[in-house]
Amino acid sequence: MRSFLSIMRLSPGSAEAAGAPSLSEYFDYSDREEELSGGARLITITTPKGEFKVWTKRRGNNPGMKLLLLHGGPGGTHEAFECFDSFMPKAGIEFYYYDQLGSHYSDQPDDTSLWEPDRFVEEVEQVRQALGLDKSNFFLLGHSWGGILAMEYALKYQQHLKGLIISNMMSSVPAYNRYADEVLGPQMDPEVLTELQQIEANNDFANPRYMELLMPHFYTKHALRMPLEQWPDPVNRMFNHMNQTVYVQMQGPSEFGIRGEASLRNWDRSGDLPQIKVPTLTIGGQHDTMDPEHMKWMAKQLPEGHYLHCSEGSHMAMYDDQKTYFEGLVRFIRDVHSRSLNT
């Protein structure tokens, strides 16, 4: 067995690292339920309002490192994660795309009582069971809203986790709102900010001027730091397929925090972070919509917390600081896995 130091000297993209399978083993889907469909699978989940189906797709095969991806939104889609195809296979890490209930390839019921964090937590647990993920292999990554969901899942079901990744999400919505008001807002052109605030005050979110101002003055500075015409196809498809009903109910219509009647407006788990005992990586971007200092602070509250700072990154640092993001993510997963082999 290789020592931990020899494992970490290998390139983050090397399939030899951390006991990763050979290429043929990694892409061997033989005798798996989803072999016929190339890894895609609909999973039946039970909710208080009946049974529905959610879509997942497996990429790769590694018994010790399996990563389930929780997309943002709420109401977003797995598409924002498609860049993982460029990094996880060559690292030998098995991973799963997954559209939460209400999103894209999954069922989209009309019952708004389903859009609650506790209900989503039970959905993730049912998906975990169906996919056969457990303490020996299960890494969970949540981005943005998915980070909220990942924290909630860990606080209830961490006994099933091998490792947790909270990507670009703070542990407190009120703190997020303060950061938007006190830090991000003042960075904007005062005239633009005044006009945006007036549109929000008038509850005129359908006004096309709102997005006309947001895209060049906010999104390309804090959501994804690329000119709009260069935004990657998966990101554009994710925005096009966003379930606005789920998004507005939970996140609200404003892009400057979570406000109004949004169900997540008072969400705060900062005081509960010490209860999450599993190895956890928090990821923040220097230009993020979320406060990177808060995400660094979160890592210090977690008993086995680690922080990854993407100095060039924004909210979607997996695209605009891709090298830093994936090198750090792969190293964390391999570190946790290698330590489990030596215990």
CSV table of C-alpha atoms in Angstrom, one decimal:
chain,number,residue,atom,x,y,z
A,1,MET,CA,0.0,0.0,0.0
A,2,ARG,CA,1.3,3.4,-1.0
A,3,SER,CA,2.0,5.9,1.8
A,4,PHE,CA,-0.1,9.0,2.1
A,5,LEU,CA,2.8,11.2,1.0
A,6,SER,CA,3.4,9.2,-2.1
A,7,ILE,CA,-0.3,9.4,-3.0
A,8,MET,CA,-0.4,13.2,-2.6
A,9,ARG,CA,2.7,13.6,-4.8
A,10,LEU,CA,0.8,12.2,-7.8
A,11,SER,CA,-0.8,14.7,-10.1
A,12,PRO,CA,-4.4,15.6,-9.2
A,13,GLY,CA,-5.4,14.3,-12.6
A,14,SER,CA,-3.5,11.0,-12.4
A,15,ALA,CA,-5.7,7.9,-12.4
A,16,GLU,CA,-3.1,6.1,-10.4
A,17,ALA,CA,-3.7,8.2,-7.3
A,18,ALA,CA,-5.4,6.9,-4.1
A,19,GLY,CA,-5.9,3.4,-5.5
A,20,ALA,CA,-8.1,4.6,-8.4
A,21,PRO,CA,-9.3,1.9,-10.8
A,22,SER,CA,-7.8,1.3,-14.2
A,23,LEU,CA,-9.5,3.0,-17.2
A,24,SER,CA,-11.3,-0.1,-18.2
A,25,GLU,CA,-12.5,-0.8,-14.6
A,26,TYR,CA,-13.6,2.8,-14.2
A,27,PHE,CA,-15.9,2.7,-17.2
A,28,ASP,CA,-17.1,-0.9,-16.6
A,29,TYR,CA,-20.9,-0.7,-16.1
A,30,SER,CA,-21.4,-4.5,-16.3
A,31,ASP,CA,-24.0,-6.0,-14.1
A,32,ARG,CA,-25.2,-2.6,-12.9
A,33,GLU,CA,-28.9,-1.7,-13.0
A,34,GLU,CA,-28.2,1.3,-15.2
A,35,GLU,CA,-25.9,-0.5,-17.7
A,36,LEU,CA,-28.7,-0.5,-20.4
A,37,SER,CA,-29.1,3.2,-20.2
A,38,GLY,CA,-25.5,4.3,-20.0
A,39,GLY,CA,-25.6,5.2,-16.3
A,40,ALA,CA,-29.0,7.1,-16.3
A,41,ARG,CA,-31.6,5.9,-13.8
A,42,LEU,CA,-35.0,7.1,-12.5
A,43,ILE,CA,-35.4,6.5,-8.8
A,44,THR,CA,-38.8,6.4,-7.2
A,45,ILE,CA,-39.1,8.5,-4.1
A,46,THR,CA,-41.9,8.6,-1.5
A,47,THR,CA,-43.1,12.0,-0.3
A,48,PRO,CA,-46.1,13.1,1.9
A,49,LYS,CA,-47.9,13.8,-1.4
A,50,GLY,CA,-47.2,10.4,-3.1
A,51,GLU,CA,-44.5,8.8,-5.2
A,52,PHE,CA,-42.5,10.6,-7.8
A,53,LYS,CA,-39.4,9.8,-9.9
A,54,VAL,CA,-36.1,11.7,-9.8
A,55,TRP,CA,-33.3,11.4,-12.4
A,56,THR,CA,-29.7,10.4,-11.7
A,57,LYS,CA,-26.8,9.5,-13.9
A,58,ARG,CA,-23.7,7.6,-12.8
A,59,ARG,CA,-20.3,8.3,-14.3
A,60,GLY,CA,-17.5,5.9,-13.6
A,61,ASN,CA,-16.9,3.1,-11.1
A,62,ASN,CA,-14.9,3.3,-7.9
A,63,PRO,CA,-16.0,1.3,-4.8
A,64,GLY,CA,-14.3,3.7,-2.4
A,65,MET,CA,-15.0,7.2,-3.8
A,66,LYS,CA,-18.5,8.0,-4.9
A,67,LEU,CA,-19.6,11.6,-5.2
A,68,LEU,CA,-23.2,12.7,-5.3
A,69,LEU,CA,-23.8,16.2,-6.6
A,70,LEU,CA,-26.6,18.5,-5.3
A,71,HIS,CA,-27.3,21.4,-7.7
A,72,GLY,CA,-28.2,24.9,-6.7
A,73,GLY,CA,-31.3,27.0,-7.3
A,74,PRO,CA,-33.5,25.8,-5.7
A,75,GLY,CA,-35.0,24.5,-8.9
A,76,GLY,CA,-31.7,24.5,-10.8
A,77,THR,CA,-30.4,21.4,-12.7
A,78,HIS,CA,-27.5,19.0,-12.8
A,79,GLU,CA,-26.3,20.7,-16.0
A,80,ALA,CA,-24.2,23.3,-14.1
A,81,PHE,CA,-22.0,20.4,-13.0
A,82,GLU,CA,-21.3,19.1,-16.4
A,83,CYS,CA,-17.7,20.4,-16.2
A,84,PHE,CA,-17.1,17.6,-13.7
A,85,ASP,CA,-16.8,15.3,-16.7
A,86,SER,CA,-13.5,17.0,-17.5
A,87,PHE,CA,-11.9,16.2,-14.1
A,88,MET,CA,-13.5,13.3,-12.1
A,89,PRO,CA,-12.9,10.5,-14.6
A,90,LYS,CA,-9.2,11.2,-14.9
A,91,ALA,CA,-9.1,11.3,-11.1
A,92,GLY,CA,-10.8,7.9,-10.9
A,93,ILE,CA,-13.7,9.3,-8.8
A,94,GLU,CA,-17.2,7.9,-9.4
A,95,PHE,CA,-19.8,10.6,-9.5
A,96,TYR,CA,-23.5,11.1,-9.9
A,97,TYR,CA,-25.5,13.8,-11.6
A,98,TYR,CA,-28.9,14.2,-10.0
A,99,ASP,CA,-31.9,16.5,-10.7
A,100,GLN,CA,-33.9,17.1,-7.5
A,101,LEU,CA,-37.6,16.7,-7.5
A,102,GLY,CA,-39.1,19.7,-9.5
A,103,SER,CA,-36.0,20.0,-11.7
A,104,HIS,CA,-35.5,19.3,-15.4
A,105,TYR,CA,-35.4,15.5,-16.0
A,106,SER,CA,-37.2,14.7,-12.7
A,107,ASP,CA,-40.9,14.9,-12.0
A,108,GLN,CA,-42.2,18.4,-11.6
A,109,PRO,CA,-45.3,18.2,-9.4
A,110,ASP,CA,-47.4,21.4,-8.8
A,111,ASP,CA,-47.9,20.9,-5.1
A,112,THR,CA,-45.9,23.8,-3.5
A,113,SER,CA,-45.9,22.1,-0.1
A,114,LEU,CA,-43.1,19.8,-1.4
A,115,TRP,CA,-40.6,22.6,-1.6
A,116,GLU,CA,-39.2,22.5,1.9
A,117,PRO,CA,-35.7,21.7,3.1
A,118,ASP,CA,-36.8,18.8,5.4
A,119,ARG,CA,-38.6,17.1,2.5
A,120,PHE,CA,-35.6,17.5,0.2
A,121,VAL,CA,-33.4,15.9,2.9
A,122,GLU,CA,-35.6,12.8,2.9
A,123,GLU,CA,-35.4,12.7,-0.9
A,124,VAL,CA,-31.6,12.7,-0.8
A,125,GLU,CA,-31.6,9.9,1.8
A,126,GLN,CA,-33.8,7.8,-0.5
A,127,VAL,CA,-31.5,8.5,-3.4
A,128,ARG,CA,-28.5,7.5,-1.3
A,129,GLN,CA,-30.2,4.2,-0.5
A,130,ALA,CA,-31.2,3.5,-4.0
A,131,LEU,CA,-27.6,4.2,-5.3
A,132,GLY,CA,-26.0,2.0,-2.6
A,133,LEU,CA,-23.9,4.8,-1.1
A,134,ASP,CA,-22.7,4.4,2.4
A,135,LYS,CA,-20.1,5.4,5.0
A,136,SER,CA,-17.4,3.5,3.2
A,137,ASN,CA,-17.7,5.5,0.0
A,138,PHE,CA,-20.2,8.3,0.1
A,139,PHE,CA,-19.0,11.9,-0.6
A,140,LEU,CA,-21.7,14.6,-0.9
A,141,LEU,CA,-21.2,17.9,-2.6
A,142,GLY,CA,-23.7,20.7,-2.5
A,143,HIS,CA,-23.3,23.9,-4.4
A,144,SER,CA,-25.3,27.1,-3.5
A,145,TRP,CA,-28.8,25.9,-2.4
A,146,GLY,CA,-27.3,22.5,-2.7
A,147,GLY,CA,-24.9,23.5,0.1
A,148,ILE,CA,-27.8,24.3,2.3
A,149,LEU,CA,-29.3,20.9,1.5
A,150,ALA,CA,-26.0,19.2,2.1
A,151,MET,CA,-25.6,20.8,5.5
A,152,GLU,CA,-29.2,19.8,6.5
A,153,TYR,CA,-28.6,16.3,5.3
A,154,ALA,CA,-25.3,16.0,7.3
A,155,LEU,CA,-27.0,17.2,10.4
A,156,LYS,CA,-29.5,14.4,10.2
A,157,TYR,CA,-27.7,11.6,8.4
A,158,GLN,CA,-24.0,12.1,8.7
A,159,GLN,CA,-23.6,8.5,9.8
A,160,HIS,CA,-23.8,7.6,6.1
A,161,LEU,CA,-21.2,10.1,5.0
A,162,LYS,CA,-17.5,9.6,4.3
A,163,GLY,CA,-17.0,13.2,3.4
A,164,LEU,CA,-18.9,16.5,2.8
A,165,ILE,CA,-18.2,19.4,0.5
A,166,ILE,CA,-20.1,22.7,0.9
A,167,SER,CA,-19.4,24.7,-2.3
A,168,ASN,CA,-20.1,28.4,-2.4
A,169,MET,CA,-22.7,28.6,0.3
A,170,MET,CA,-22.7,30.4,3.7
A,171,SER,CA,-24.2,28.8,6.8
A,172,SER,CA,-26.6,31.7,7.4
A,173,VAL,CA,-29.0,33.5,5.1
A,174,PRO,CA,-29.2,36.6,7.3
A,175,ALA,CA,-25.4,36.9,7.1
A,176,TYR,CA,-25.6,36.4,3.3
A,177,ASN,CA,-28.1,39.2,3.1
A,178,ARG,CA,-25.9,41.5,5.1
A,179,TYR,CA,-23.0,40.8,2.9
A,180,ALA,CA,-25.1,41.6,-0.2
A,181,ASP,CA,-26.2,44.9,1.4
A,182,GLU,CA,-22.9,46.0,3.0
A,183,VAL,CA,-20.3,44.7,0.6
A,184,LEU,CA,-21.6,43.7,-2.8
A,185,GLY,CA,-24.1,46.5,-3.3
A,186,PRO,CA,-21.6,49.3,-2.7
A,187,GLN,CA,-19.3,47.8,-5.3
A,188,MET,CA,-21.9,48.5,-8.0
A,189,ASP,CA,-22.3,51.8,-9.9
A,190,PRO,CA,-24.5,53.9,-7.7
A,191,GLU,CA,-26.9,54.8,-10.5
A,192,VAL,CA,-27.3,51.2,-11.5
A,193,LEU,CA,-27.8,50.1,-7.8
A,194,THR,CA,-30.4,52.8,-7.3
A,195,GLU,CA,-32.4,51.7,-10.4
A,196,LEU,CA,-32.2,48.0,-9.3
A,197,GLN,CA,-33.4,48.9,-5.8
A,198,GLN,CA,-36.3,50.9,-7.2
A,199,ILE,CA,-37.4,47.9,-9.4
A,200,GLU,CA,-37.2,45.7,-6.3
A,201,ALA,CA,-39.1,48.2,-4.2
A,202,ASN,CA,-41.8,48.2,-6.8
A,203,ASN,CA,-41.9,44.4,-6.9
A,204,ASP,CA,-41.4,44.8,-10.6
A,205,PHE,CA,-39.2,41.7,-11.2
A,206,ALA,CA,-40.8,40.9,-14.5
A,207,ASN,CA,-39.5,44.2,-15.9
A,208,PRO,CA,-36.9,43.3,-18.5
A,209,ARG,CA,-34.7,46.1,-17.3
A,210,TYR,CA,-34.0,44.2,-14.1
A,211,MET,CA,-32.1,41.5,-15.9
A,212,GLU,CA,-30.6,44.0,-18.4
A,213,LEU,CA,-28.9,45.6,-15.4
A,214,LEU,CA,-28.1,42.5,-13.4
A,215,MET,CA,-26.3,40.5,-16.1
A,216,PRO,CA,-23.5,43.0,-16.9
A,217,HIS,CA,-23.3,44.7,-13.5
A,218,PHE,CA,-23.7,41.7,-11.1
A,219,TYR,CA,-23.8,38.3,-12.7
A,220,THR,CA,-20.6,38.7,-14.7
A,221,LYS,CA,-18.8,40.0,-11.6
A,222,HIS,CA,-20.1,37.7,-8.9
A,223,ALA,CA,-22.0,34.7,-10.4
A,224,LEU,CA,-19.7,33.7,-13.3
A,225,ARG,CA,-16.8,36.0,-14.2
A,226,MET,CA,-16.8,35.7,-18.0
A,227,PRO,CA,-18.3,37.8,-20.7
A,228,LEU,CA,-21.9,36.7,-21.3
A,229,GLU,CA,-21.1,35.5,-24.8
A,230,GLN,CA,-18.5,33.2,-23.3
A,231,TRP,CA,-20.6,31.6,-20.7
A,232,PRO,CA,-20.4,27.8,-21.1
A,233,ASP,CA,-23.3,25.9,-22.7
A,234,PRO,CA,-24.1,23.8,-19.5
A,235,VAL,CA,-24.5,27.0,-17.5
A,236,ASN,CA,-26.8,28.6,-20.1
A,237,ARG,CA,-28.9,25.4,-20.3
A,238,MET,CA,-29.2,25.3,-16.5
A,239,PHE,CA,-30.6,28.8,-16.4
A,240,ASN,CA,-33.0,28.1,-19.2
A,241,HIS,CA,-34.3,25.0,-17.4
A,242,MET,CA,-34.6,26.6,-13.9
A,243,ASN,CA,-37.9,25.9,-12.3
A,244,GLN,CA,-39.0,29.4,-11.4
A,245,THR,CA,-41.8,28.3,-9.1
A,246,VAL,CA,-39.5,26.4,-6.8
A,247,TYR,CA,-36.8,29.1,-7.0
A,248,VAL,CA,-39.1,32.0,-6.1
A,249,GLN,CA,-40.9,30.2,-3.3
A,250,MET,CA,-37.6,29.3,-1.6
A,251,GLN,CA,-35.1,31.9,-2.7
A,252,GLY,CA,-37.4,34.7,-3.6
A,253,PRO,CA,-37.4,37.0,-6.7
A,254,SER,CA,-34.5,39.2,-5.6
A,255,GLU,CA,-30.9,38.5,-6.7
A,256,PHE,CA,-29.5,40.5,-3.8
A,257,GLY,CA,-30.1,38.0,-1.0
A,258,ILE,CA,-33.0,35.8,0.1
A,259,ARG,CA,-35.8,38.2,1.1
A,260,GLY,CA,-39.5,38.8,1.3
A,261,GLU,CA,-41.7,35.7,1.8
A,262,ALA,CA,-39.0,33.3,0.6
A,263,SER,CA,-39.1,30.2,2.8
A,264,LEU,CA,-35.3,30.2,3.3
A,265,ARG,CA,-35.1,33.8,4.4
A,266,ASN,CA,-34.4,33.0,8.1
A,267,TRP,CA,-32.3,29.8,7.5
A,268,ASP,CA,-29.2,29.8,9.8
A,269,ARG,CA,-27.2,26.7,10.8
A,270,SER,CA,-24.0,28.6,11.9
A,271,GLY,CA,-24.4,27.4,15.5
A,272,ASP,CA,-24.9,23.8,14.5
A,273,LEU,CA,-21.7,23.4,12.4
A,274,PRO,CA,-19.7,21.8,15.3
A,275,GLN,CA,-22.2,18.9,15.2
A,276,ILE,CA,-21.0,17.9,11.7
A,277,LYS,CA,-18.2,15.5,12.6
A,278,VAL,CA,-17.3,14.1,9.2
A,279,PRO,CA,-14.4,15.5,7.1
A,280,THR,CA,-15.8,18.6,5.4
A,281,LEU,CA,-14.4,21.0,2.8
A,282,THR,CA,-15.9,24.4,2.4
A,283,ILE,CA,-15.2,26.2,-0.9
A,284,GLY,CA,-15.4,30.0,-1.4
A,285,GLY,CA,-14.6,32.4,-4.3
A,286,GLN,CA,-12.9,35.8,-3.8
A,287,HIS,CA,-15.6,37.4,-6.0
A,288,ASP,CA,-18.5,35.2,-4.8
A,289,THR,CA,-22.0,36.3,-4.1
A,290,MET,CA,-21.3,34.6,-0.8
A,291,ASP,CA,-18.7,36.0,1.7
A,292,PRO,CA,-15.5,34.0,1.3
A,293,GLU,CA,-14.4,35.0,4.9
A,294,HIS,CA,-17.6,33.4,6.3
A,295,MET,CA,-16.9,30.2,4.4
A,296,LYS,CA,-13.4,30.2,5.7
A,297,TRP,CA,-14.8,30.7,9.2
A,298,MET,CA,-17.2,27.8,8.7
A,299,ALA,CA,-14.3,25.4,8.2
A,300,LYS,CA,-12.9,26.5,11.6
A,301,GLN,CA,-16.3,25.6,13.3
A,302,LEU,CA,-16.3,22.1,11.8
A,303,PRO,CA,-14.4,19.5,13.8
A,304,GLU,CA,-12.7,18.2,10.6
A,305,GLY,CA,-13.1,21.3,8.5
A,306,HIS,CA,-10.9,22.4,5.6
A,307,TYR,CA,-11.2,25.5,3.4
A,308,LEU,CA,-10.5,25.9,-0.3
A,309,HIS,CA,-10.1,29.5,-1.5
A,310,CYS,CA,-10.6,30.2,-5.2
A,311,SER,CA,-8.8,33.5,-5.6
A,312,GLU,CA,-10.1,34.1,-9.2
A,313,GLY,CA,-13.5,32.5,-8.6
A,314,SER,CA,-17.0,33.8,-8.2
A,315,HIS,CA,-20.2,31.8,-7.2
A,316,MET,CA,-19.5,29.3,-10.0
A,317,ALA,CA,-15.8,28.9,-9.3
A,318,MET,CA,-15.9,25.5,-10.9
A,319,TYR,CA,-15.8,27.4,-14.2
A,320,ASP,CA,-14.0,30.7,-13.6
A,321,ASP,CA,-11.3,29.3,-11.2
A,322,GLN,CA,-11.5,25.8,-12.5
A,323,LYS,CA,-7.9,24.6,-11.9
A,324,THR,CA,-8.0,25.7,-8.2
A,325,TYR,CA,-11.5,24.3,-7.7
A,326,PHE,CA,-10.9,20.8,-9.0
A,327,GLU,CA,-7.3,20.4,-7.8
A,328,GLY,CA,-8.6,21.2,-4.3
A,329,LEU,CA,-11.7,19.1,-4.5
A,330,VAL,CA,-9.8,16.0,-5.9
A,331,ARG,CA,-7.1,16.3,-3.2
A,332,PHE,CA,-9.7,16.5,-0.4
A,333,ILE,CA,-11.6,13.4,-1.6
A,334,ARG,CA,-8.3,11.5,-2.0
A,335,ASP,CA,-7.0,12.6,1.3
A,336,VAL,CA,-10.2,11.4,3.1
A,337,HIS,CA,-10.1,8.2,1.2
A,338,SER,CA,-6.5,7.4,1.8
A,339,ARG,CA,-6.8,8.1,5.5
A,340,SER,CA,-9.7,5.6,5.6
A,341,LEU,CA,-7.5,3.0,4.0
A,342,ASN,CA,-4.9,3.4,6.8
A,343,THR,CA,-7.4,3.3,9.8
